Amino acid sequence: QIVDPFQVLVAANKAVHLHRIGKMKTRTLYTEVIFNLSPNNNISDALKKFGVSDSDTAVLIVLIVDTEKPDNLEEVVSQVEGQQVSLDELPQLTDIEKVKKIYKITPQEEKIGTLLDSIVCRMATKDVL
Amino acid sequence: PPPLPGLQLVQQGAEACVFRGRFLGREAVAKLRVPKLYRHPALEERLSRRRTAQEARALLRCRRAGIPAPVVYFVDYVTNCIYLEDIMGAVAVRDHIESVQQRGGDTSSLLLLGEKLGALLARLHDEDLIHGDLTTANILLRPPVEKLDLVLIDLGLSFVSGLPEDKGVDLYVLEKVFLSVHAETETVFETLLKTYAATSKKSGPVIKKLDEVRLRGRKRSMIG
């Protein structure tokens, strides 16, 4: 469901921001990131659609680190049974049509910007609706 | 000021300060609402937040409807700051008109601009969206400018309304801008209205209201 790393950055940024001010909607930082990726405000739906499920063949791992504490990237990666590929391959791993359905992208929208634009806009403004 | 690398102040308006910088690796604009110190702090906080939220909502509505407007990247409700897409190299319609006129005016291109504007506003109003502050400084042209690719900005005063009165006023504000800021642009605005009337399905009552508002305007004698 990810079309570009920027999409994840935006979700993570919002999660960290809300975490800092104690206003997260979910209970942990990482579920908050997953929740922020969703176009709606239903937490369980978000976890279902954007969280890892048994049928998934590819997984994107997000690590949020404090600049003070060292990151344990290798530790996390070693726990994954699979082949690590470059982020450049992301477009090939994503089902664009499915993404458009999940985010309910209108045909008019496709004319004024990229899919990423529509997605990020929804992610950033869904809490004001 | 927003915590953005490469930060620089672009403009200070009455409502907000606009900054440019990089947000998560992208060129972005940060619009920070200026706190009005003469207001009661509790009121100020609520009002600021409401305006910020309204603007964010309006930008999403435009996007959903296919009306070109900047993408919202992030809204900070603590500082009431909106982080938006920075349209690189964009020129405000106001500056474009001025430069075309200075160069010795290729008025046919300005008429085409009028058509594009009319079509854009027709689409906006058909979605029952009112811009609220339609000036030539609030409409941008994406580069290359010749393509006349328009983008609406500054939706801080926008709202939803189906009333022809509100749409008429929206157009009236723009007309005033054309007549007072830009010399000899009556034909441009006429072209705008023609295209608007042709494109919009609900334009009839709107044009009527526009005429009424024109008559109402300032320094008009209402002898009755």
JSON list of N, CA and C in Angstrom, two decimals, chain B residues 90-129:
[
{"chain": "B", "resi": 90, "resn": "ALA", "atom": "N", "xyz": [6.64, 29.09, -9.42]},
{"chain": "B", "resi": 90, "resn": "ALA", "atom": "CA", "xyz": [5.32, 29.59, -9.76]},
{"chain": "B", "resi": 90, "resn": "ALA", "atom": "C", "xyz": [5.28, 31.10, -9.78]},
{"chain": "B", "resi": 91, "resn": "VAL", "atom": "N", "xyz": [4.43, 31.63, -10.64]},
{"chain": "B", "resi": 91, "resn": "VAL", "atom": "CA", "xyz": [4.28, 33.08, -10.75]},
{"chain": "B", "resi": 91, "resn": "VAL", "atom": "C", "xyz": [2.83, 33.42, -10.44]},
{"chain": "B", "resi": 92, "resn": "ALA", "atom": "N", "xyz": [2.61, 34.44, -9.65]},
{"chain": "B", "resi": 92, "resn": "ALA", "atom": "CA", "xyz": [1.25, 34.85, -9.35]},
{"chain": "B", "resi": 92, "resn": "ALA", "atom": "C", "xyz": [0.65, 35.47, -10.60]},
{"chain": "B", "resi": 93, "resn": "VAL", "atom": "N", "xyz": [-0.63, 35.24, -10.80]},
{"chain": "B", "resi": 93, "resn": "VAL", "atom": "CA", "xyz": [-1.31, 35.80, -11.98]},
{"chain": "B", "resi": 93, "resn": "VAL", "atom": "C", "xyz": [-1.11, 37.30, -12.02]},
{"chain": "B", "resi": 94, "resn": "ARG", "atom": "N", "xyz": [-1.11, 37.91, -10.83]},
{"chain": "B", "resi": 94, "resn": "ARG", "atom": "CA", "xyz": [-0.93, 39.35, -10.77]},
{"chain": "B", "resi": 94, "resn": "ARG", "atom": "C", "xyz": [0.38, 39.78, -11.42]},
{"chain": "B", "resi": 95, "resn": "ASP", "atom": "N", "xyz": [1.46, 39.10, -11.02]},
{"chain": "B", "resi": 95, "resn": "ASP", "atom": "CA", "xyz": [2.78, 39.45, -11.56]},
{"chain": "B", "resi": 95, "resn": "ASP", "atom": "C", "xyz": [2.85, 39.14, -13.06]},
{"chain": "B", "resi": 96, "resn": "HIS", "atom": "N", "xyz": [2.20, 38.04, -13.44]},
{"chain": "B", "resi": 96, "resn": "HIS", "atom": "CA", "xyz": [2.22, 37.65, -14.84]},
{"chain": "B", "resi": 96, "resn": "HIS", "atom": "C", "xyz": [1.56, 38.72, -15.72]},
{"chain": "B", "resi": 97, "resn": "ILE", "atom": "N", "xyz": [0.39, 39.16, -15.29]},
{"chain": "B", "resi": 97, "resn": "ILE", "atom": "CA", "xyz": [-0.33, 40.18, -16.05]},
{"chain": "B", "resi": 97, "resn": "ILE", "atom": "C", "xyz": [0.52, 41.44, -16.17]},
{"chain": "B", "resi": 98, "resn": "GLU", "atom": "N", "xyz": [1.12, 41.81, -15.06]},
{"chain": "B", "resi": 98, "resn": "GLU", "atom": "CA", "xyz": [1.96, 43.01, -15.08]},
{"chain": "B", "resi": 98, "resn": "GLU", "atom": "C", "xyz": [3.11, 42.87, -16.06]},
{"chain": "B", "resi": 99, "resn": "SER", "atom": "N", "xyz": [3.78, 41.71, -16.01]},
{"chain": "B", "resi": 99, "resn": "SER", "atom": "CA", "xyz": [4.94, 41.57, -16.89]},
{"chain": "B", "resi": 99, "resn": "SER", "atom": "C", "xyz": [4.53, 41.50, -18.35]},
{"chain": "B", "resi": 100, "resn": "VAL", "atom": "N", "xyz": [3.41, 40.88, -18.63]},
{"chain": "B", "resi": 100, "resn": "VAL", "atom": "CA", "xyz": [2.92, 40.83, -20.02]},
{"chain": "B", "resi": 100, "resn": "VAL", "atom": "C", "xyz": [2.62, 42.24, -20.51]},
{"chain": "B", "resi": 101, "resn": "GLN", "atom": "N", "xyz": [1.98, 43.02, -19.65]},
{"chain": "B", "resi": 101, "resn": "GLN", "atom": "CA", "xyz": [1.62, 44.38, -20.03]},
{"chain": "B", "resi": 101, "resn": "GLN", "atom": "C", "xyz": [2.85, 45.25, -20.20]},
{"chain": "B", "resi": 102, "resn": "GLN", "atom": "N", "xyz": [3.85, 45.04, -19.35]},
{"chain": "B", "resi": 102, "resn": "GLN", "atom": "CA", "xyz": [5.08, 45.83, -19.45]},
{"chain": "B", "resi": 102, "resn": "GLN", "atom": "C", "xyz": [5.81, 45.53, -20.75]},
{"chain": "B", "resi": 103, "resn": "ARG", "atom": "N", "xyz": [5.80, 44.24, -21.12]},
{"chain": "B", "resi": 103, "resn": "ARG", "atom": "CA", "xyz": [6.52, 43.86, -22.31]},
{"chain": "B", "resi": 103, "resn": "ARG", "atom": "C", "xyz": [5.85, 44.35, -23.59]},
{"chain": "B", "resi": 104, "resn": "GLY", "atom": "N", "xyz": [4.69, 44.95, -23.46]},
{"chain": "B", "resi": 104, "resn": "GLY", "atom": "CA", "xyz": [4.02, 45.44, -24.66]},
{"chain": "B", "resi": 104, "resn": "GLY", "atom": "C", "xyz": [2.83, 44.58, -25.01]},
{"chain": "B", "resi": 105, "resn": "GLY", "atom": "N", "xyz": [2.30, 44.03, -23.96]},
{"chain": "B", "resi": 105, "resn": "GLY", "atom": "CA", "xyz": [1.02, 43.31, -23.96]},
{"chain": "B", "resi": 105, "resn": "GLY", "atom": "C", "xyz": [0.61, 42.49, -25.16]},
{"chain": "B", "resi": 106, "resn": "ASP", "atom": "N", "xyz": [0.80, 41.20, -25.04]},
{"chain": "B", "resi": 106, "resn": "ASP", "atom": "CA", "xyz": [0.19, 40.32, -26.03]},
{"chain": "B", "resi": 106, "resn": "ASP", "atom": "C", "xyz": [-1.18, 40.00, -25.46]},
{"chain": "B", "resi": 107, "resn": "THR", "atom": "N", "xyz": [-2.13, 40.89, -25.72]},
{"chain": "B", "resi": 107, "resn": "THR", "atom": "CA", "xyz": [-3.43, 40.78, -25.06]},
{"chain": "B", "resi": 107, "resn": "THR", "atom": "C", "xyz": [-4.18, 39.50, -25.39]},
{"chain": "B", "resi": 108, "resn": "SER", "atom": "N", "xyz": [-3.86, 38.86, -26.49]},
{"chain": "B", "resi": 108, "resn": "SER", "atom": "CA", "xyz": [-4.58, 37.63, -26.80]},
{"chain": "B", "resi": 108, "resn": "SER", "atom": "C", "xyz": [-4.25, 36.54, -25.78]},
{"chain": "B", "resi": 109, "resn": "SER", "atom": "N", "xyz": [-3.02, 36.55, -25.29]},
{"chain": "B", "resi": 109, "resn": "SER", "atom": "CA", "xyz": [-2.68, 35.54, -24.29]},
{"chain": "B", "resi": 109, "resn": "SER", "atom": "C", "xyz": [-3.39, 35.83, -22.97]},
{"chain": "B", "resi": 110, "resn": "LEU", "atom": "N", "xyz": [-3.62, 37.11, -22.70]},
{"chain": "B", "resi": 110, "resn": "LEU", "atom": "CA", "xyz": [-4.34, 37.48, -21.49]},
{"chain": "B", "resi": 110, "resn": "LEU", "atom": "C", "xyz": [-5.81, 37.08, -21.59]},
{"chain": "B", "resi": 111, "resn": "LEU", "atom": "N", "xyz": [-6.35, 37.16, -22.81]},
{"chain": "B", "resi": 111, "resn": "LEU", "atom": "CA", "xyz": [-7.73, 36.73, -22.98]},
{"chain": "B", "resi": 111, "resn": "LEU", "atom": "C", "xyz": [-7.85, 35.23, -22.74]},
{"chain": "B", "resi": 112, "resn": "LEU", "atom": "N", "xyz": [-6.83, 34.51, -23.20]},
{"chain": "B", "resi": 112, "resn": "LEU", "atom": "CA", "xyz": [-6.82, 33.06, -22.97]},
{"chain": "B", "resi": 112, "resn": "LEU", "atom": "C", "xyz": [-6.73, 32.78, -21.47]},
{"chain": "B", "resi": 113, "resn": "LEU", "atom": "N", "xyz": [-5.95, 33.61, -20.78]},
{"chain": "B", "resi": 113, "resn": "LEU", "atom": "CA", "xyz": [-5.86, 33.49, -19.32]},
{"chain": "B", "resi": 113, "resn": "LEU", "atom": "C", "xyz": [-7.23, 33.68, -18.70]},
{"chain": "B", "resi": 114, "resn": "GLY", "atom": "N", "xyz": [-7.96, 34.68, -19.22]},
{"chain": "B", "resi": 114, "resn": "GLY", "atom": "CA", "xyz": [-9.30, 34.94, -18.73]},
{"chain": "B", "resi": 114, "resn": "GLY", "atom": "C", "xyz": [-10.19, 33.72, -18.90]},
{"chain": "B", "resi": 115, "resn": "GLU", "atom": "N", "xyz": [-10.05, 33.06, -20.05]},
{"chain": "B", "resi": 115, "resn": "GLU", "atom": "CA", "xyz": [-10.84, 31.86, -20.30]},
{"chain": "B", "resi": 115, "resn": "GLU", "atom": "C", "xyz": [-10.52, 30.76, -19.28]},
{"chain": "B", "resi": 116, "resn": "LYS", "atom": "N", "xyz": [-9.20, 30.56, -19.09]},
{"chain": "B", "resi": 116, "resn": "LYS", "atom": "CA", "xyz": [-8.80, 29.52, -18.15]},
{"chain": "B", "resi": 116, "resn": "LYS", "atom": "C", "xyz": [-9.30, 29.80, -16.73]},
{"chain": "B", "resi": 117, "resn": "LEU", "atom": "N", "xyz": [-9.23, 31.08, -16.36]},
{"chain": "B", "resi": 117, "resn": "LEU", "atom": "CA", "xyz": [-9.71, 31.48, -15.04]},
{"chain": "B", "resi": 117, "resn": "LEU", "atom": "C", "xyz": [-11.20, 31.23, -14.92]},
{"chain": "B", "resi": 118, "resn": "GLY", "atom": "N", "xyz": [-11.93, 31.61, -15.96]},
{"chain": "B", "resi": 118, "resn": "GLY", "atom": "CA", "xyz": [-13.37, 31.41, -15.94]},
{"chain": "B", "resi": 118, "resn": "GLY", "atom": "C", "xyz": [-13.72, 29.94, -15.76]},
{"chain": "B", "resi": 119, "resn": "ALA", "atom": "N", "xyz": [-13.01, 29.09, -16.50]},
{"chain": "B", "resi": 119, "resn": "ALA", "atom": "CA", "xyz": [-13.26, 27.66, -16.42]},
{"chain": "B", "resi": 119, "resn": "ALA", "atom": "C", "xyz": [-12.95, 27.13, -15.02]},
{"chain": "B", "resi": 120, "resn": "LEU", "atom": "N", "xyz": [-11.82, 27.58, -14.45]},
{"chain": "B", "resi": 120, "resn": "LEU", "atom": "CA", "xyz": [-11.42, 27.13, -13.11]},
{"chain": "B", "resi": 120, "resn": "LEU", "atom": "C", "xyz": [-12.44, 27.54, -12.05]},
{"chain": "B", "resi": 121, "resn": "LEU", "atom": "N", "xyz": [-12.85, 28.80, -12.10]},
{"chain": "B", "resi": 121, "resn": "LEU", "atom": "CA", "xyz": [-13.81, 29.29, -11.10]},
{"chain": "B", "resi": 121, "resn": "LEU", "atom": "C", "xyz": [-15.16, 28.63, -11.25]},
{"chain": "B", "resi": 122, "resn": "ALA", "atom": "N", "xyz": [-15.51, 28.32, -12.51]},
{"chain": "B", "resi": 122, "resn": "ALA", "atom": "CA", "xyz": [-16.78, 27.63, -12.72]},
{"chain": "B", "resi": 122, "resn": "ALA", "atom": "C", "xyz": [-16.74, 26.28, -12.02]},
{"chain": "B", "resi": 123, "resn": "ARG", "atom": "N", "xyz": [-15.62, 25.57, -12.18]},
{"chain": "B", "resi": 123, "resn": "ARG", "atom": "CA", "xyz": [-15.50, 24.27, -11.52]},
{"chain": "B", "resi": 123, "resn": "ARG", "atom": "C", "xyz": [-15.52, 24.41, -10.02]},
{"chain": "B", "resi": 124, "resn": "LEU", "atom": "N", "xyz": [-14.85, 25.44, -9.51]},
{"chain": "B", "resi": 124, "resn": "LEU", "atom": "CA", "xyz": [-14.81, 25.68, -8.07]},
{"chain": "B", "resi": 124, "resn": "LEU", "atom": "C", "xyz": [-16.21, 25.91, -7.52]},
{"chain": "B", "resi": 125, "resn": "HIS", "atom": "N", "xyz": [-16.94, 26.81, -8.17]},
{"chain": "B", "resi": 125, "resn": "HIS", "atom": "CA", "xyz": [-18.26, 27.15, -7.68]},
{"chain": "B", "resi": 125, "resn": "HIS", "atom": "C", "xyz": [-19.28, 26.04, -7.88]},
{"chain": "B", "resi": 126, "resn": "ASP", "atom": "N", "xyz": [-19.08, 25.23, -8.93]},
{"chain": "B", "resi": 126, "resn": "ASP", "atom": "CA", "xyz": [-20.00, 24.11, -9.13]},
{"chain": "B", "resi": 126, "resn": "ASP", "atom": "C", "xyz": [-19.86, 23.09, -8.01]},
{"chain": "B", "resi": 127, "resn": "GLU", "atom": "N", "xyz": [-18.71, 23.09, -7.35]},
{"chain": "B", "resi": 127, "resn": "GLU", "atom": "CA", "xyz": [-18.53, 22.23, -6.18]},
{"chain": "B", "resi": 127, "resn": "GLU", "atom": "C", "xyz": [-19.01, 22.92, -4.91]},
{"chain": "B", "resi": 128, "resn": "ASP", "atom": "N", "xyz": [-19.64, 24.07, -5.10]},
{"chain": "B", "resi": 128, "resn": "ASP", "atom": "CA", "xyz": [-20.13, 24.86, -3.95]},
{"chain": "B", "resi": 128, "resn": "ASP", "atom": "C", "xyz": [-18.99, 25.27, -3.03]},
{"chain": "B", "resi": 129, "resn": "LEU", "atom": "N", "xyz": [-17.84, 25.51, -3.61]},
{"chain": "B", "resi": 129, "resn": "LEU", "atom": "CA", "xyz": [-16.71, 26.00, -2.82]},
{"chain": "B", "resi": 129, "resn": "LEU", "atom": "C", "xyz": [-16.51, 27.48, -3.12]}
]
